[in-house]
Short mmCIF file of C-alpha atoms in Angstrom, two decimals:
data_model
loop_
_atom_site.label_atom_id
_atom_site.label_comp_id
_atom_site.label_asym_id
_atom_site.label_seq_id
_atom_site.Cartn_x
_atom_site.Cartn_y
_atom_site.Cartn_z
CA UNK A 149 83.76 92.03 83.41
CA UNK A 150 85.19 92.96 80.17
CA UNK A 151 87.02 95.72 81.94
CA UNK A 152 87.62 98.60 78.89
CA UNK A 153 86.80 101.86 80.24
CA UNK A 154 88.69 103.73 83.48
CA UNK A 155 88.38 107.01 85.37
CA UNK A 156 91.36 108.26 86.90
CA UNK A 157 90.88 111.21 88.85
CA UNK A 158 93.39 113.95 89.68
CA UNK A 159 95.73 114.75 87.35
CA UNK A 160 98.77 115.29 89.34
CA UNK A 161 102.13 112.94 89.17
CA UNK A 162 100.25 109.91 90.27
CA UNK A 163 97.06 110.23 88.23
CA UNK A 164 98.59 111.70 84.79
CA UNK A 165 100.94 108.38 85.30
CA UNK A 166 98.26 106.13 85.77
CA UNK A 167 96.50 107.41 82.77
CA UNK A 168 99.49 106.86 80.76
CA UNK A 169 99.86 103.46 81.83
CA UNK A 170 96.45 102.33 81.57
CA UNK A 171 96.18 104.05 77.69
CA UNK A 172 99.14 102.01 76.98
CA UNK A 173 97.40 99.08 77.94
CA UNK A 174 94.60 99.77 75.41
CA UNK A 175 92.00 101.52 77.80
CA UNK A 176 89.90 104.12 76.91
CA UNK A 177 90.43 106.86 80.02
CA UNK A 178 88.51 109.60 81.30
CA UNK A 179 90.98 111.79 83.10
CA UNK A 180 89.12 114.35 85.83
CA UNK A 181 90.90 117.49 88.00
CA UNK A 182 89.01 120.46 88.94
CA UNK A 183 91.16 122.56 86.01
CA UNK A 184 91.71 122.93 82.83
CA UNK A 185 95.08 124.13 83.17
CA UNK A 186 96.08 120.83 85.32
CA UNK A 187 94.37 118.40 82.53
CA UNK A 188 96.16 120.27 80.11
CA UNK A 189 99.55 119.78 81.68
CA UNK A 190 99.01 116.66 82.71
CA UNK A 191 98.66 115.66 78.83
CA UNK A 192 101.86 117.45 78.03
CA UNK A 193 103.63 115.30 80.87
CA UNK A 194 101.98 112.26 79.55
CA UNK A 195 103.42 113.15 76.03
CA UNK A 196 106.92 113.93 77.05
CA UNK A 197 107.22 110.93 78.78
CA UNK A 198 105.96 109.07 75.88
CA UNK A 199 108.39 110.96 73.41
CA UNK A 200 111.79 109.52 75.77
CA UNK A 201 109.79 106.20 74.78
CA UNK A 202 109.90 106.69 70.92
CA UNK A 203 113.46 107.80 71.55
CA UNK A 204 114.60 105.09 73.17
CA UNK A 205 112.92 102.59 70.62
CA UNK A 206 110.71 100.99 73.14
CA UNK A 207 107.33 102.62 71.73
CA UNK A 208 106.71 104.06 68.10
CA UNK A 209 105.52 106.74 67.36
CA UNK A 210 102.04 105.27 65.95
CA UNK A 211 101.90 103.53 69.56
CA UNK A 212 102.60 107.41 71.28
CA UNK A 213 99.73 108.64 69.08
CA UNK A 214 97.27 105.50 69.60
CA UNK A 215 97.96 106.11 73.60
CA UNK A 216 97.40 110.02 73.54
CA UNK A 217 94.18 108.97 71.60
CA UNK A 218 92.92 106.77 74.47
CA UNK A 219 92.96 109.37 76.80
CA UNK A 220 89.93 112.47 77.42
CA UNK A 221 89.72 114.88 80.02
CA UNK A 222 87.31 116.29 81.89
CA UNK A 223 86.63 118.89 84.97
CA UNK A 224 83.04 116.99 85.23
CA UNK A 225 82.03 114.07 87.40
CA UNK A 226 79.28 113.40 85.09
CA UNK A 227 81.91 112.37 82.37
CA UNK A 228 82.54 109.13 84.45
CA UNK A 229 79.33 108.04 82.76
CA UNK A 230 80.04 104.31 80.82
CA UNK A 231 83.15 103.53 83.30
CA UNK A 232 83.74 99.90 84.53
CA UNK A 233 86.66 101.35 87.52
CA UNK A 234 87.47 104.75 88.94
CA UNK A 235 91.13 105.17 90.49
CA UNK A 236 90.85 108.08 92.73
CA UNK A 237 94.20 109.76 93.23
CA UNK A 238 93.81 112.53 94.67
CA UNK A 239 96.40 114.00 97.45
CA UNK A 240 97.03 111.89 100.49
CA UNK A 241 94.41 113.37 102.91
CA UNK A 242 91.34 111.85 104.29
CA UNK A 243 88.41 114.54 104.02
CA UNK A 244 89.33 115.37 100.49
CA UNK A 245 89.62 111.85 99.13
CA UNK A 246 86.22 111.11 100.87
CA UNK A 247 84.70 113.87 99.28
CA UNK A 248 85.73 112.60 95.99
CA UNK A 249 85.06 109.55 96.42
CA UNK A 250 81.46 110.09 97.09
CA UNK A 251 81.14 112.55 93.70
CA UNK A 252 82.39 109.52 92.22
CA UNK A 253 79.98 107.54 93.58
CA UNK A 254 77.27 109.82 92.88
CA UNK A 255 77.86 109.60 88.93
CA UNK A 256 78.64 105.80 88.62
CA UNK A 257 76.36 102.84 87.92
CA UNK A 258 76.30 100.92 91.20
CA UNK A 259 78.61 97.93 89.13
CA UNK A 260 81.36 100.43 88.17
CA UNK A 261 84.18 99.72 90.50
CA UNK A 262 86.12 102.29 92.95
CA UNK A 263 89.93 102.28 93.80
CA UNK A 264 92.04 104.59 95.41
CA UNK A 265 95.82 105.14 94.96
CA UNK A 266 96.57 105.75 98.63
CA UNK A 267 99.61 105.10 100.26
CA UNK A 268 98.47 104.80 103.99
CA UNK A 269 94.65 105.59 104.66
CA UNK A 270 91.67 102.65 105.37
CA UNK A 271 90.61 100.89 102.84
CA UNK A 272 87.83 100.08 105.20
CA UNK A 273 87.21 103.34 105.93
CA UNK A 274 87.19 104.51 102.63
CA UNK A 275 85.09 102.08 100.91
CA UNK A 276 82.67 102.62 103.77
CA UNK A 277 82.01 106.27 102.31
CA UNK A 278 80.55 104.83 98.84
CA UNK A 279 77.28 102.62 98.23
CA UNK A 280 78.10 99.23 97.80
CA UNK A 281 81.06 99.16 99.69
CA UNK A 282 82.21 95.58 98.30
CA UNK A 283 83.01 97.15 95.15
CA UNK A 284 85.78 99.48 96.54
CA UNK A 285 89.54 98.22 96.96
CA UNK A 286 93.15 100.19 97.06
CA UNK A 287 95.69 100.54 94.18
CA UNK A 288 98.30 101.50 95.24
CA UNK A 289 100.87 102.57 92.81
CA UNK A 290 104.20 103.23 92.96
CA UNK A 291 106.08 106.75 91.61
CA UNK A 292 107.20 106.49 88.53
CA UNK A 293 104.23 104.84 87.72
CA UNK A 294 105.32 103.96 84.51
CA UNK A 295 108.59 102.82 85.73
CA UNK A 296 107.87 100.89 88.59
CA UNK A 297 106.41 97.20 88.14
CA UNK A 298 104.31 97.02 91.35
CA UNK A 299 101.00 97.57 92.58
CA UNK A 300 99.37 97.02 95.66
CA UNK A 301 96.36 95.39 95.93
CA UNK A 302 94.36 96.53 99.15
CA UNK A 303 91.44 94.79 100.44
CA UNK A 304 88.78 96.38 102.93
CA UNK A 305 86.99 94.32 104.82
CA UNK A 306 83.49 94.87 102.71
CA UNK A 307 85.86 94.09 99.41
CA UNK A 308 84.61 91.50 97.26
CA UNK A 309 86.09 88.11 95.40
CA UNK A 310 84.89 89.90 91.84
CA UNK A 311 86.39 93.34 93.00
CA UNK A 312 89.39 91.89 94.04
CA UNK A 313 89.36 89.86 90.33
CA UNK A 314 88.76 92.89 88.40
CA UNK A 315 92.04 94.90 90.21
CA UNK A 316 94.56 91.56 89.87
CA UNK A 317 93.54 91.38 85.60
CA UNK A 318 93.84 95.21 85.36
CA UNK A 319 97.14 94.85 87.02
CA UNK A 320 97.94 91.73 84.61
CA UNK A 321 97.28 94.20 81.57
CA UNK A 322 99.24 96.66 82.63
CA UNK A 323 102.19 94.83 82.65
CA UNK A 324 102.91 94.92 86.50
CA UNK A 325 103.20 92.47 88.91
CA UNK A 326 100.33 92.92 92.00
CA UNK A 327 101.08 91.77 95.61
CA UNK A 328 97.86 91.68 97.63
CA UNK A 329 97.73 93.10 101.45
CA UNK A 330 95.32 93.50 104.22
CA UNK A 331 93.76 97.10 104.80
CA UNK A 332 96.92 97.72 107.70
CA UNK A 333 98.31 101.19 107.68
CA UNK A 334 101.12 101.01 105.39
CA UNK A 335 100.03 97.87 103.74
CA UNK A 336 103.29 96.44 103.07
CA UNK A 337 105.92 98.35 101.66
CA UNK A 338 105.39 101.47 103.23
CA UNK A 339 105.15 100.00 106.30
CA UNK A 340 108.78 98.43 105.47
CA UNK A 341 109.98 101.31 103.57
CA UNK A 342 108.42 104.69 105.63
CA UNK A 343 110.17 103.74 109.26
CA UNK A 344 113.19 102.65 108.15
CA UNK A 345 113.34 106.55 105.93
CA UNK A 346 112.27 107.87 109.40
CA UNK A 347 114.84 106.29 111.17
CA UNK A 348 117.78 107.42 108.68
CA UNK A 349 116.25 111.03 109.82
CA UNK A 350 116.99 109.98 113.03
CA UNK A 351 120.33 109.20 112.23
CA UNK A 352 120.90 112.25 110.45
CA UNK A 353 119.44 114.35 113.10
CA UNK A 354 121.66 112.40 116.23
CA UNK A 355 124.49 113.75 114.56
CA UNK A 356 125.94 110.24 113.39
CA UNK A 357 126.63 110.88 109.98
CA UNK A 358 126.26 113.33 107.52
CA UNK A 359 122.96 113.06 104.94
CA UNK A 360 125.62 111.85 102.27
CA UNK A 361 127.36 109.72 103.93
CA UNK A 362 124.06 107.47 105.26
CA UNK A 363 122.67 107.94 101.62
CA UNK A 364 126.05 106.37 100.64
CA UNK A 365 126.32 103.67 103.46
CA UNK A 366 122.97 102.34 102.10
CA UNK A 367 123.61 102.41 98.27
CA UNK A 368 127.37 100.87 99.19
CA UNK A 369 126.67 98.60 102.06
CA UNK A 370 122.85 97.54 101.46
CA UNK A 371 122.78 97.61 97.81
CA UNK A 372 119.94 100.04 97.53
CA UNK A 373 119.56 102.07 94.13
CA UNK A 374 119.51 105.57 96.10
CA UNK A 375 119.95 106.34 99.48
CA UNK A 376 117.28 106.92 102.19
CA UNK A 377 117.49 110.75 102.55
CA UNK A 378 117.85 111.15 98.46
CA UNK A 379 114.65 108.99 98.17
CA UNK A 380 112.49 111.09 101.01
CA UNK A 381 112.99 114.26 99.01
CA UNK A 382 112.07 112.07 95.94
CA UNK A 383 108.56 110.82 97.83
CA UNK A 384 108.41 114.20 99.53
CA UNK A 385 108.75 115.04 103.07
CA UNK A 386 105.05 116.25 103.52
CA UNK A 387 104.25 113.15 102.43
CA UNK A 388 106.68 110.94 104.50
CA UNK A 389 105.13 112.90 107.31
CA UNK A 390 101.48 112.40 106.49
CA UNK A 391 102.06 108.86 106.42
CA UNK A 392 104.33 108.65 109.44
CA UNK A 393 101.28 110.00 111.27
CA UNK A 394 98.75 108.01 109.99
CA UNK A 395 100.91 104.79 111.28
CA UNK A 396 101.92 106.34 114.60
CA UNK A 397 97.72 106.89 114.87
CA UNK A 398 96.66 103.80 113.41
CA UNK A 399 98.70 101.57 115.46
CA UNK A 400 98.94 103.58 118.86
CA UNK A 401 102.75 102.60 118.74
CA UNK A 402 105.61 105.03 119.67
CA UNK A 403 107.99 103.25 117.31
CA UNK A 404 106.03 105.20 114.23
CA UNK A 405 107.01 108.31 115.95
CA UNK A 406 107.60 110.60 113.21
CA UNK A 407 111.44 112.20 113.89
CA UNK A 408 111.35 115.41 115.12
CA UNK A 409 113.72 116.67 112.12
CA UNK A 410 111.32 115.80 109.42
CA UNK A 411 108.85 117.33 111.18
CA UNK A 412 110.68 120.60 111.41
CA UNK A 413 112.25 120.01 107.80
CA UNK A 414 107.75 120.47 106.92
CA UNK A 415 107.74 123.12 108.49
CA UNK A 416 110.05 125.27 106.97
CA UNK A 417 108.96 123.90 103.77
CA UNK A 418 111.88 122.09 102.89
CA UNK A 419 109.81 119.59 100.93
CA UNK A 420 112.30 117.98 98.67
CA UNK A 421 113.05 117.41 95.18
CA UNK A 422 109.67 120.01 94.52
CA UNK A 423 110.79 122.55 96.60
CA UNK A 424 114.62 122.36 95.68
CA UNK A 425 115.50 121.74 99.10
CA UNK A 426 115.28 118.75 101.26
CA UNK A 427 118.29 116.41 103.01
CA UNK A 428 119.84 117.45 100.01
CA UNK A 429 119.88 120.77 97.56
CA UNK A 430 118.37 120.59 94.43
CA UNK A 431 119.52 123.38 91.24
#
């Protein structure tokens, strides 16, 4: 497939980033959120971003424009029309993304391919809401998306050779490098990365240390660009928990335990970076 047209819905941090990534890459995108106002400041994000580009000389301003072009939006399913691949990336919660997922479906021509930025849920499960199932695959990208140089590449079990083509050259023309995993909760860097943030709550919450002080132990002694604690408020501790969950379920293992602390730290609303308050405070 000559793959030239995408669908990204949800317009939040994920999806506005993976419109501005894939309009870099010379794709025409249809962005979809159920408001204007969201669409609308989604674009603004996606220009901002692209002005600390022009400033830094790594984009002109005749590439900004081109990419801005590339990109319509849209509060209607029915504007999916003409599209080769949907990403869905909605929030991180089953019912919802399977909702979507089947209005997608429902306004698609049975050859356009599905995808769906989760972190943690079944591919499996997921592609098994949708007609032709074999068509349907996770990408999983990673925040910043157009920062980071990674995707995942998620296979359900119904997930065919062509799908799984299609997903490996879109990665290849966005410029990032794709790693592909089985449909395991977690895949493979979250399943690395998650429990080893949930243990550093349990550290924190044993008393051993203080939040700065394991932050700095693993910058200092592991080499690791930010600490632990810094980068759960960065992901967001509703989301650290959601996926926590989803492994301790999915694998029946008490290991994936989600620490008491973070669960508490939800529950107050101490979300993180978004909230101003998380391990650490936030101005």
């Amino acid at each position: 497939m000559n793959l030239q047209n995408i669908g990204v819905i949800g317009a939040g941090t994920m999806g506005n980033g993976i419109a501005q990534v894939c309009a870099l890459a010379g794709f025409s995108v249809t962005l979809i959120d159920i408001s204007e106002s969201a669409l609308q400041k989604a674009l603004a994000t996606v220009g901002k971003n692209l002005d600390r580009q022009v400033a830094k000389e790594t984009l002109t301003p005749e590439q900004k424009l081109a990419a801005l072009d590339k990109i319509r939006t849209s509060t209607e399913y029915a504007s999916l029309k003409g599209a080769q691949l949907v990403i869905e990336a909605a929030t991180e919660n089953l019912d919802l993304k399977l909702r979507v997922l089947q209005q997608i479906a429902a306004q698609v021509s049975a050859d356009c391919a599905i995808a769906s930025n989760t972190s943690s849920l079944s591919i499996t499960q997921l592609a098994a809401s949708v007609s032709q199932p074999e068509r349907f695959i996770g990408l999983h990208f990673f925040n910043p998306v157009p920062v980071m140089g990674l995707i995942e590449v998620i296979r359900g079990l119904q997930t065919s050779d062509t799908t799984h083509a299609l997903a490996l050259e879109m990665a290849t023309k966005l410029g990032k490098t794709a790693i592909t995993a089985g449909n395991r909760p977690g895949f493979v860097v979250n399943r690395i990365l998650v429990p080893m943030i949930n243990e550093a709550i349990l550290v924190l919450q044993e008393g051993l240390a203080s939040a700065e002080d394991i932050d700095a132990g693993m910058r200092l002694g592991c080499n690791q660009p930010i600490g632990p604690l810094a980068l759960a408020d960065l992901i967001g501790l509703d989301t650290l928990l959601a996926i926590m969950e989803a492994f301790y379920e999915g694998f029946n293992d008490s290991k994936y335990r989600p620490a008491p602390l973070l669960k508490e730290m939800v529950a107050a609303g101490y979300l993180g970076r978004k909230t101003g308050r998380g391990f650490h405070a936030y101005a």
